[in-house]
Amino acid sequence: MAKVIFWEKPGCKGNARQQEILLASGHELEVRNLLTEHWTVELLADFFGERLVSEWFNPSNPLVKSGQVIPAEIEAAEALAMMVAEPLLIVRPLMQVKDARLAGFDVQEVHNWIGLKHEAIGERDPKNCPCVVSR
């Protein structure tokens, strides 16, 4: 199984559940604090790949929820600069296995990437923190 570097927001229930799934799937975790990491634009960009810029943002961030930040209207360079300045805007978790990086916890994407045990996932979609209201 994989050794996963997992950047979390400490205390996030969603991140805790995602870690449980990874551990139950046999992966080893090195947990790091998303908020205290020294991010650069270049490093962050590697996590997002070809995703739409709007998918880079944490949907539970108060600025996103309130409409003060509208991810669909932001260009990549501006989004990255905003996230370096305010890491709470970044979709969680950020994960790395060797040189491969991934943002967010889409179950199918994570399964295709490193493998997940179906029975570890459970009924609730672990993509978002429990505080995120379905839209």
XYZ file of N, CA and C in Angstrom, residues 22-23 28 30-31 33-34 41-42 45-48 53 63 67 74 78 82 85 96 99 101 113 117 119 122 133:
84
model
N -8.397 5.848 4.611
C -7.072 5.518 4.075
C -6.376 4.478 4.943
N -6.429 4.646 6.246
C -5.796 3.688 7.156
C -6.458 2.315 7.056
N -0.354 4.015 4.763
C 0.374 4.650 5.858
C 0.246 6.160 5.664
N 1.296 10.163 6.741
C 2.121 11.187 7.385
C 1.269 12.452 7.339
N 0.669 12.790 8.471
C -0.286 13.889 8.527
C 0.446 15.199 8.783
N -0.054 19.704 8.755
C -0.996 20.800 8.950
C -1.036 21.679 7.702
N -2.175 21.702 7.047
C -2.364 22.514 5.845
C -2.145 24.002 6.124
N 3.074 29.087 -4.903
C 2.174 28.967 -6.048
C 2.508 27.711 -6.848
N 3.795 27.474 -7.082
C 4.222 26.325 -7.889
C 3.855 25.003 -7.231
N -0.004 24.428 -7.304
C -0.493 24.146 -8.660
C -0.368 22.665 -8.992
N 0.675 22.020 -8.498
C 0.879 20.594 -8.768
C -0.237 19.715 -8.223
N -0.928 20.139 -7.193
C -2.005 19.343 -6.611
C -3.273 19.379 -7.458
N -3.454 20.437 -8.242
C -4.725 20.645 -8.938
C -4.765 20.089 -10.355
N -10.564 25.557 -12.005
C -10.163 26.399 -10.876
C -11.234 26.396 -9.789
N -15.886 32.535 3.135
C -15.866 33.497 2.027
C -16.513 32.911 0.770
N -20.427 34.003 -0.760
C -20.400 34.607 -2.086
C -19.382 35.725 -2.230
N -12.705 33.230 -10.909
C -11.320 33.531 -10.565
C -10.374 32.774 -11.495
N -4.619 34.044 -9.887
C -5.217 34.758 -8.754
C -5.625 33.766 -7.657
N -4.266 33.696 -3.819
C -5.206 33.787 -2.701
C -4.975 32.640 -1.715
N -1.888 32.952 0.416
C -2.138 33.928 1.480
C -3.121 33.402 2.528
N -0.193 13.489 -1.178
C 0.948 13.200 -2.038
C 1.427 11.777 -1.779
N 5.886 11.337 -6.054
C 5.825 12.627 -6.747
C 4.426 12.991 -7.232
N 0.515 14.078 -6.824
C -0.248 14.898 -5.879
C -1.708 14.963 -6.288
N -6.339 6.043 -7.922
C -4.975 6.507 -7.696
C -4.175 5.533 -6.831
N -10.449 0.329 0.095
C -11.318 -0.810 0.378
C -12.744 -0.285 0.475
N -15.423 -1.420 1.750
C -16.073 -1.522 3.065
C -15.596 -0.441 4.034
N -18.047 3.350 3.739
C -19.304 3.592 4.434
C -20.336 4.254 3.542
N -23.150 21.743 3.340
C -24.527 21.431 2.990
C -24.581 21.090 1.514
